[in-house]
Coordinates of C-alpha atoms and ligand atoms in Angstrom, one line a residue:
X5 CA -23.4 -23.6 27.5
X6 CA -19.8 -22.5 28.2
X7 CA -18.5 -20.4 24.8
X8 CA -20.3 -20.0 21.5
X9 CA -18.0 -18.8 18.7
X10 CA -19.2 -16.2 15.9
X11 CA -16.4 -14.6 15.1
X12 CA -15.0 -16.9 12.3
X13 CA -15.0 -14.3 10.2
X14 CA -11.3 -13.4 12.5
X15 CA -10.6 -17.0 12.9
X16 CA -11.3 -20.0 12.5
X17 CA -10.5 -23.5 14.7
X18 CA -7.8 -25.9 12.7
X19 CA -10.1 -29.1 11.8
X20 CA -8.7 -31.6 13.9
X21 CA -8.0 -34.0 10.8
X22 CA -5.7 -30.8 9.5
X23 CA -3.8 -30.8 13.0
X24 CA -3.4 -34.6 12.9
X25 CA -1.8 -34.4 8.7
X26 CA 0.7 -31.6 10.4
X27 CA 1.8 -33.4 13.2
X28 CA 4.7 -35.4 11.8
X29 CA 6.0 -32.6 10.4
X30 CA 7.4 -31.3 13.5
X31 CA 8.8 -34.2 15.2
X32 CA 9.5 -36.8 12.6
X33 CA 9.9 -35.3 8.8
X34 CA 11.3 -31.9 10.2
X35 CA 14.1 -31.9 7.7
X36 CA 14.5 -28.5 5.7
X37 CA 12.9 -28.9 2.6
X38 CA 16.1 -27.4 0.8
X39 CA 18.4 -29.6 1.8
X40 CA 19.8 -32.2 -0.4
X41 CA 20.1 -35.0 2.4
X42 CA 17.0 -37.5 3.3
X43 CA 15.5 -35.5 5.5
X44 CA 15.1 -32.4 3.5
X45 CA 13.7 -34.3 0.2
X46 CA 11.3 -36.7 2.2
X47 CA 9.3 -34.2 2.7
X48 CA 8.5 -33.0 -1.2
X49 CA 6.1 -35.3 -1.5
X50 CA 3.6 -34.0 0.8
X51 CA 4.6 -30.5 -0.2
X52 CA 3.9 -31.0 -3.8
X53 CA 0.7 -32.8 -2.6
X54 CA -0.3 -29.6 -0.5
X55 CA 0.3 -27.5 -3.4
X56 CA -1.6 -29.7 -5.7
X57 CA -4.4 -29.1 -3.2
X58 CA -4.0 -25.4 -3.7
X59 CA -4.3 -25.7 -7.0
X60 CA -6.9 -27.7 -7.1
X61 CA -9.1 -25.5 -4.4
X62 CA -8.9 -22.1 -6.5
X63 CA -8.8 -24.4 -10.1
X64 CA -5.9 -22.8 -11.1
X65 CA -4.2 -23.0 -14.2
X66 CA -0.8 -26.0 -14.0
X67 CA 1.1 -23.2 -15.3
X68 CA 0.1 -20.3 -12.7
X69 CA 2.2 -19.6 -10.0
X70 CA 1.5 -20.3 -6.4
X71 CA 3.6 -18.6 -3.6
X72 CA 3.1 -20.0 0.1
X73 CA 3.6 -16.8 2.4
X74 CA 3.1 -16.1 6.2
X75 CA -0.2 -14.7 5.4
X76 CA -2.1 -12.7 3.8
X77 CA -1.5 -9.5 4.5
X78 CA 2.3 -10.7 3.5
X79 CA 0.8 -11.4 0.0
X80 CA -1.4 -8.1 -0.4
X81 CA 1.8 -6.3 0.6
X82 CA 3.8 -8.3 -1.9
X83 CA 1.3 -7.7 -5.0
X84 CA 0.9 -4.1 -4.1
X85 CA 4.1 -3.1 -3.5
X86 CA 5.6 -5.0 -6.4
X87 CA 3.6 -2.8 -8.7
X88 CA 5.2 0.3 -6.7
X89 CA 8.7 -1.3 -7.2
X90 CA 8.2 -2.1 -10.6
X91 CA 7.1 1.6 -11.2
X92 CA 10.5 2.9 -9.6
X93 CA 12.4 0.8 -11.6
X94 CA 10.7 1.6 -14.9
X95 CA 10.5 5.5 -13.8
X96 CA 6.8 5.6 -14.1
X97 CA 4.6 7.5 -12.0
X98 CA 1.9 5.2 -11.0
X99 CA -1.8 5.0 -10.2
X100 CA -3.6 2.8 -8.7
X101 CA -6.5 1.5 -8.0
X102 CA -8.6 0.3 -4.9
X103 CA -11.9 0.6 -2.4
X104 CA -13.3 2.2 0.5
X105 CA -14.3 -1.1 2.3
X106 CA -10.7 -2.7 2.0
X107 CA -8.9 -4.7 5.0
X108 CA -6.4 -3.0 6.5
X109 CA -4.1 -5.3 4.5
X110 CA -5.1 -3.1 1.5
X111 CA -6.3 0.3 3.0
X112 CA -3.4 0.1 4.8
X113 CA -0.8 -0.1 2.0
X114 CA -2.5 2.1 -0.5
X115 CA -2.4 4.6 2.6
X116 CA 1.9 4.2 2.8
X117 CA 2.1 4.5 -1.0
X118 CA 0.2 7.6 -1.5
X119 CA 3.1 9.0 1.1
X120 CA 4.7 8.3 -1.1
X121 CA 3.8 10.1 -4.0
X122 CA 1.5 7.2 -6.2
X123 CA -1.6 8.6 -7.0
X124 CA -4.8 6.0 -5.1
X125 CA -8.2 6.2 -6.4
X126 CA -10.9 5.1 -3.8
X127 CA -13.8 3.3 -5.2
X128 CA -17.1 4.0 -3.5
X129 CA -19.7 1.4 -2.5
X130 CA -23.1 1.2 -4.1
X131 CA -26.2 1.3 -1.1
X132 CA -25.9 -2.4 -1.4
X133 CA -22.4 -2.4 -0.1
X134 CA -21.2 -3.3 -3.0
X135 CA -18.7 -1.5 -5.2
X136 CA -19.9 -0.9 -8.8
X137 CA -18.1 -2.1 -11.7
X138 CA -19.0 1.3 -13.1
X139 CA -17.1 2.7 -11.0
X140 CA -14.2 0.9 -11.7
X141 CA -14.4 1.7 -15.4
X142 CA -14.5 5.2 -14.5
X143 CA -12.0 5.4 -12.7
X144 CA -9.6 3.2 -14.9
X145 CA -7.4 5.4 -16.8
X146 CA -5.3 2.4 -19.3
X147 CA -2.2 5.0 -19.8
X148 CA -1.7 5.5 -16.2
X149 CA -3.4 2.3 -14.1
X150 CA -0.7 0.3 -12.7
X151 CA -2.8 -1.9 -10.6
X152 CA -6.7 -2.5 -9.3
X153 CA -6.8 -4.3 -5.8
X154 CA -10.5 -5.0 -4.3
X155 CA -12.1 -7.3 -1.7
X156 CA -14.0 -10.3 -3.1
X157 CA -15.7 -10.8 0.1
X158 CA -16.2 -8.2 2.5
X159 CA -15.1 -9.6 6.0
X160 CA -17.3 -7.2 7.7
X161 CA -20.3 -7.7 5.7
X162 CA -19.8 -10.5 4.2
X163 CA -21.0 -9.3 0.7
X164 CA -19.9 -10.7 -2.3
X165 CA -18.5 -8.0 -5.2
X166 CA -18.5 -8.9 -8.8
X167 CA -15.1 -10.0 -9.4
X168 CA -16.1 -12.1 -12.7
X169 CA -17.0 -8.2 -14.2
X170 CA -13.9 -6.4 -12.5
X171 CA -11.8 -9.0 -14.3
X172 CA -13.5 -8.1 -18.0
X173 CA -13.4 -4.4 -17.2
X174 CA -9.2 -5.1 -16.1
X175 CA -8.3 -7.1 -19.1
X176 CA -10.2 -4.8 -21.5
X177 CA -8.1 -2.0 -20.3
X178 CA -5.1 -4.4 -20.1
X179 CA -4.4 -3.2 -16.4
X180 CA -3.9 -5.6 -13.7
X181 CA -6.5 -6.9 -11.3
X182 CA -5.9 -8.2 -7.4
X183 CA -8.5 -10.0 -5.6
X184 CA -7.9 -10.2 -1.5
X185 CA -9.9 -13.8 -1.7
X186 CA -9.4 -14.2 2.0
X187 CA -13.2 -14.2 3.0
X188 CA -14.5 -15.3 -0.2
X189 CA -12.1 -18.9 0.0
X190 CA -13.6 -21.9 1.7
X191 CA -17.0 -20.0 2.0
X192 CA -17.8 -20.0 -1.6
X193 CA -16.5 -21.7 -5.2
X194 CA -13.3 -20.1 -6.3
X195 CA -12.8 -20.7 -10.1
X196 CA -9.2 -18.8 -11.3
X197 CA -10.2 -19.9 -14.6
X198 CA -13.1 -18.1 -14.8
X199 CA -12.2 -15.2 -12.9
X200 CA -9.8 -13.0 -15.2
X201 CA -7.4 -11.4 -12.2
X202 CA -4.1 -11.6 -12.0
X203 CA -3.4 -12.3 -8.3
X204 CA -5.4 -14.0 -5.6
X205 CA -4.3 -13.8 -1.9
X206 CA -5.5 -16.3 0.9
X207 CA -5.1 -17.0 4.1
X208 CA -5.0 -20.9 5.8
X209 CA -6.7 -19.3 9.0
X210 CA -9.8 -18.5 7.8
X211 CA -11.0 -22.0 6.4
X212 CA -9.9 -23.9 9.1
X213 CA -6.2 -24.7 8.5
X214 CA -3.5 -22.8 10.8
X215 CA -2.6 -19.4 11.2
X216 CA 0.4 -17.9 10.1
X217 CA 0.5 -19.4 6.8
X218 CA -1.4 -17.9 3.7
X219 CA -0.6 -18.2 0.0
X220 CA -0.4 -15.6 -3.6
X221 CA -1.8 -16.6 -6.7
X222 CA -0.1 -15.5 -9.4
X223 CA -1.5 -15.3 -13.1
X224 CA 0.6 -17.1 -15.7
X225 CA 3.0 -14.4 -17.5
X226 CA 2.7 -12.0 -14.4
X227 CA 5.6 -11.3 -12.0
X228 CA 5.9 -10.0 -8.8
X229 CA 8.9 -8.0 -7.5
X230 CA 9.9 -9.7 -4.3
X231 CA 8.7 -8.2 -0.7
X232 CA 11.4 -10.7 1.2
X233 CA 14.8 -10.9 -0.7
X234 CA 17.2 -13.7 0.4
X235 CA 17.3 -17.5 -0.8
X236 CA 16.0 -19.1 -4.0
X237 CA 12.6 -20.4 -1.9
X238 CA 9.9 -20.2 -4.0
X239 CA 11.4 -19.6 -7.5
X240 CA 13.2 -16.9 -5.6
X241 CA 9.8 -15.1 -5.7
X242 CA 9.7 -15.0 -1.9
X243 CA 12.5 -15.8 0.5
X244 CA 12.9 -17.6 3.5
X245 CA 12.6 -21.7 5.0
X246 CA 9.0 -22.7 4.3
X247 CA 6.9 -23.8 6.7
X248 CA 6.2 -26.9 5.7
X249 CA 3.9 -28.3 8.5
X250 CA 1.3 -25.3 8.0
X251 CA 1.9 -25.7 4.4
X252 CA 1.0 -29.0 4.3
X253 CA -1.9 -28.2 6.8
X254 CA -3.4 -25.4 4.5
X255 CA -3.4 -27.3 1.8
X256 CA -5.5 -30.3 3.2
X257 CA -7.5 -27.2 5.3
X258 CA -8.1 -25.9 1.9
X259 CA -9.4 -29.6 0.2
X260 CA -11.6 -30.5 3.4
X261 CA -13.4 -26.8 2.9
X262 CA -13.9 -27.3 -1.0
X263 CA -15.4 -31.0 0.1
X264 CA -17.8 -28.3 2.4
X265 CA -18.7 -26.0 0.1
X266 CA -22.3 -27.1 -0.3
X267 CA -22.7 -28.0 3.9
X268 CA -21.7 -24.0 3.9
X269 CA -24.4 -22.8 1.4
X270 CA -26.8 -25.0 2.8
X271 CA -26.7 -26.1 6.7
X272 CA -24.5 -23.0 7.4
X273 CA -26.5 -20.7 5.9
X274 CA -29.5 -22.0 7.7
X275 CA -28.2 -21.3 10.9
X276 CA -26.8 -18.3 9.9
X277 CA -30.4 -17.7 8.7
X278 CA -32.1 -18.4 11.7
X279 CA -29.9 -15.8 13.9
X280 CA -30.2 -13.1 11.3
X281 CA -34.3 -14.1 11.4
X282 CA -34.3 -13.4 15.0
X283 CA -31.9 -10.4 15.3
X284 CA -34.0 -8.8 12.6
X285 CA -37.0 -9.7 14.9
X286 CA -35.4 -7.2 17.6
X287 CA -36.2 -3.3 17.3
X288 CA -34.3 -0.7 15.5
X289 CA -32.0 -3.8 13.9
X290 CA -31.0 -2.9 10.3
X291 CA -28.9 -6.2 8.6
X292 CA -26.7 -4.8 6.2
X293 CA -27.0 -6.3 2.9
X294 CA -29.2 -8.8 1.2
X295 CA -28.6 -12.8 2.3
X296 CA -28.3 -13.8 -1.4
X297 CA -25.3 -11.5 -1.9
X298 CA -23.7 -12.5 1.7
X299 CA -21.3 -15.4 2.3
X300 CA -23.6 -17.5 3.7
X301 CA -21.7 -17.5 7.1
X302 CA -22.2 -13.8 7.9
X303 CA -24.1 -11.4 9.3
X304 CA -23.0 -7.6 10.2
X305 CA -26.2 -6.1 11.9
X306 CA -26.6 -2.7 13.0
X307 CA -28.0 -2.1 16.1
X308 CA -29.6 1.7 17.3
X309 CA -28.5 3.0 20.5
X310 CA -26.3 0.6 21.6
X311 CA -22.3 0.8 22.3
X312 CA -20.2 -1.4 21.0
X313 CA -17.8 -2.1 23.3
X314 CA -20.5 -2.4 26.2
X315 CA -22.2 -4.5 23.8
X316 CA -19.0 -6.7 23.1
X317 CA -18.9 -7.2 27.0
X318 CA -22.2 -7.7 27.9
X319 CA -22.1 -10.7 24.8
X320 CA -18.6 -12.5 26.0
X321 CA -19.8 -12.2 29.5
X322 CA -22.3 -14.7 28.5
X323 CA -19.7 -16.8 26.4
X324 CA -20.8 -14.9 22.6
X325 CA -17.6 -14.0 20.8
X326 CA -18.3 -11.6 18.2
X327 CA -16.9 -8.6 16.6
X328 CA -17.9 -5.1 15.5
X329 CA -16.0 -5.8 12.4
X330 CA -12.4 -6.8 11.3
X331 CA -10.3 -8.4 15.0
X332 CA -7.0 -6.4 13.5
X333 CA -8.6 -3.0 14.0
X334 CA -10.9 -3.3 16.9
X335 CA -8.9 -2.4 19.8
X336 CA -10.0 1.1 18.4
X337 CA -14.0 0.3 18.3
X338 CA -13.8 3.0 15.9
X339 CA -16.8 3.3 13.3
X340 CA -16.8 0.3 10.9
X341 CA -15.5 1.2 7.8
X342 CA -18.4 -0.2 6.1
X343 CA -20.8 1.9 8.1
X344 CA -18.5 4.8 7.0
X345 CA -18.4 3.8 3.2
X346 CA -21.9 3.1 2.8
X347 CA -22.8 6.7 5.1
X348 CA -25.0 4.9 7.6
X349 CA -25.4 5.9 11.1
X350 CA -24.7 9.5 10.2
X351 CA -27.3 10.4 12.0
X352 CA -28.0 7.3 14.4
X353 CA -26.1 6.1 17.1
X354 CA -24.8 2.8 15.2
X355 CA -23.7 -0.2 16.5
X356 CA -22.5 -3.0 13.5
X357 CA -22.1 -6.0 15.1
X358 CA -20.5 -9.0 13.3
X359 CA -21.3 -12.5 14.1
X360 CA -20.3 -15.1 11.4
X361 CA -20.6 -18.8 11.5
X362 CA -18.9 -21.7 10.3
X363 CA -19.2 -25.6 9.6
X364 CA -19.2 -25.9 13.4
X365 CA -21.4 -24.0 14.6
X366 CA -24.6 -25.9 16.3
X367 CA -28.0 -25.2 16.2
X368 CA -28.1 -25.7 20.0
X369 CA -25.3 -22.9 19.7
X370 CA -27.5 -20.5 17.5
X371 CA -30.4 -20.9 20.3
X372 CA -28.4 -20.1 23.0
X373 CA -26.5 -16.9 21.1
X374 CA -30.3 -16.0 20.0
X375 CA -31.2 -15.7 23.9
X376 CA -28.1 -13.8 24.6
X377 CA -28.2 -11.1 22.4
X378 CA -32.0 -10.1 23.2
X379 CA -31.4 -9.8 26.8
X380 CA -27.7 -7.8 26.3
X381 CA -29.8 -5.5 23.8
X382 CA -33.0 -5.2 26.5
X383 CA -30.4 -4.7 29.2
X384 CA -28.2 -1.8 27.4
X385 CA -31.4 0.2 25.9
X386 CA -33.0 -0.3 29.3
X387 CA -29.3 1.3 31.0
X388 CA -29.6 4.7 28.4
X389 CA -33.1 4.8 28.4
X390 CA -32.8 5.1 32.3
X391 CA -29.9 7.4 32.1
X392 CA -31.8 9.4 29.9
X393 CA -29.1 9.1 26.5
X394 CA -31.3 9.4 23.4
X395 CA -30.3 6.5 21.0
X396 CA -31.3 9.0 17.9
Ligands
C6P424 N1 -9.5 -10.3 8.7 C1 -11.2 -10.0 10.4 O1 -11.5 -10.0 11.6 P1 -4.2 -12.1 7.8 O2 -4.4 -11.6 9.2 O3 -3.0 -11.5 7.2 O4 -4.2 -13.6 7.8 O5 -5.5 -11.7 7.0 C2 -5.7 -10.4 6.7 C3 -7.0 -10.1 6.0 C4 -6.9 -9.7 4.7 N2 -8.0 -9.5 4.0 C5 -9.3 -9.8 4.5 C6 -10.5 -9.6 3.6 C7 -9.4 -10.2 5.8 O6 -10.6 -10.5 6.3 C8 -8.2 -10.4 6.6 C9 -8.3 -10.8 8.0 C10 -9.9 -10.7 10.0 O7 -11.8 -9.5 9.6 C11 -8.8 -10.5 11.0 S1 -8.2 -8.8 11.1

């Protein structure tokens, strides 16, 4: 075996049928979609049939907004700093709301903002990983709460928070709620209409479409403040000349993963299943989180007295991609947030490892990866055990 992905948690390949739908739109229907002549408006059909498919994917609401963006990270950026925006122009002094086991497309912001001057509360995690909606009602103060933003599904651990109750506790206190869906879409039902927030973000990369091309759900009666000022593209919500190849990719990206929603809670979670059975089978190997709370494509495992860059290596020297959490932030290696939120290997020398499937991933695949990770872990205990490191 040459390469085994499990790192889709990053990325994901573009399903060749997605590829295929996109390719005319670079060398036959190229037209810009704003222009009034027969080459920009031949293209609105499949546009409005991509968006239909967005729709359709997260059952929103006809009258909700959808904006198409570069990514995600463009849309957390846009919903956050909207609510800052909207603050400035309303002489408020805002505060907001968010987590301690955020992507760096949250953290991050919340982190500018508070340079700011906005007041961020950080919302622990429970010793499930998963952050309390207790919390959240604590914290909430209704005269002051501009904005709640939390992870649906952790794309470190994989685990699943209880967005349906953040929603209640948000619209109870009438203050708004952003979900950053990006690990949660494609990997497990998405109902807007049952989920009371009032912005979704998403990105086409992570369920197979292309990268570079994510979309912003917005609640019906909610605004946004634009993050990219300039033509009337998108209602004049976000500017800029769509990409309307990836667009029409995500959208079909995002109808082929609905169609696999059950394949993922059943054949991928198998697989994903079996490699958690035997990593768990190893020594000192601690999974984090419970598989009925997980995505069912992921596993973050920690592993005692192992590195975790060596590890890394050892892992793609025998063809294993994998991650020791989020691909943005890992030039650093530094301890994974989620380790850091939910306090383990305080006192352990940690390794969290991330391997997460998807709807390609083979059993022969699994069986190989099984193999490579037990020797990589014999072979790096065996190096500090001979060099005398103490793992504890
Ligand atoms: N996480 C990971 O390895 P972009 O890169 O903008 O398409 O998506 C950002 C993003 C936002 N929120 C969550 C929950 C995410 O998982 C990601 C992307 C990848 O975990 C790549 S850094």
């Amino acid at each position: 075996m040459e390469r085994v992905y499990l790192d889709n948690n990053a990325t994901t390949l573009v399903d060749p049928l997605v590829k295929e739908a996109m390719d005319p739109f670079f060398t036959k229907m190229y037209g810009n979609p704003n222009s009034l002549h027969s080459f920009g408006t031949e293209v609105h059909p499949y546009m409005k049939l991509a968006l239909d498919r967005l729709y359709d994917g997260i059952n929103a609401d006809d009258e909700d907004d959808i904006i198409i963006t570069s990514c995600a990270s463009e849309g957390n950026n846009t919903v956050i700093k909207s609510l800052y925006f909207d603050s400035v122009i309303n002489g408020k002094k805002p505060q907001m709301i968010t987590s301690l086991i955020e992507h760096p497309a949250v953290s991050e912001v919340y982190m500018f903002l508070e340079k700011l001057g906005v007041e961020v509360k950080w919302l622990p995690v429970n010793k499930e990983g998963i952050i309390d909606p207790d919390e959240l009602r604590k914290a909430i103060d209704p005269d002051k709460t501009a904005l709640v933003s939390l992870i649906w599904a952790n794309n470190e651990t994989g685990l699943i928070n209880p967005v349906k109750e953040y929603g209640e506790i948000c619209r109870e206190n009438g203050v708004k709620l952003h979900l950053d869906g990006v690990q949660a879409i494609g990997k497990i039902p998405v109902n807007m209409q049952e989920i009371q927030a009032d912005y979704l973000t998403f990105s086409a990369h992570k369920f197979h479409g292309p990268k570079g091309i994510g979309g912003l759900y917005i609640r019906k009666g909610v605004s946004v403040v634009p993050l990219i000022h300039g033509g009337e593209q998108m209602a004049g919500l976000r500017a800029g000349t769509i990409n309307t190849a990836y667009m029409i990719g995500m959208g079909y990206a995002l109808a082929l993963a609905v169609k696999n929603l059950d394949y993922e809670a059943t054949e991928v979670r198998r697989l994903r299943d079996k490699l958690e059975d035997a990593i768990l089978s190893i020594d000192d190997v601690e999974v984090i989180g419970s598989r009925d709370k997980r995505t069912p494509n992921t596993i973050l495992a920690s592993f005692r007295g192992i590195e975790g860059e060596a590890f890394l290596w050892d892992l793609n020297q025998k063809g294993i991609a994998a991650s020791t959490g989020s691909a943005c932030s890992s030039e650093s290696l530094e301890s994974n947030p989620t380790f850091k939120a939910m306090e383990i290997g305080a006192d352990l020398a940690h390794t969290g490892m991330r391997f997460s499937l998807s709807r390609y991933t083979t059993e022969e695949e699994i069986d190989y990866a099984v193999d490579a990770i037990k020797s990589a872990v014999e072979r790096l205990r065996g190096i500090s055990s001979t060099s005398n490191k103490e793992y504890i």
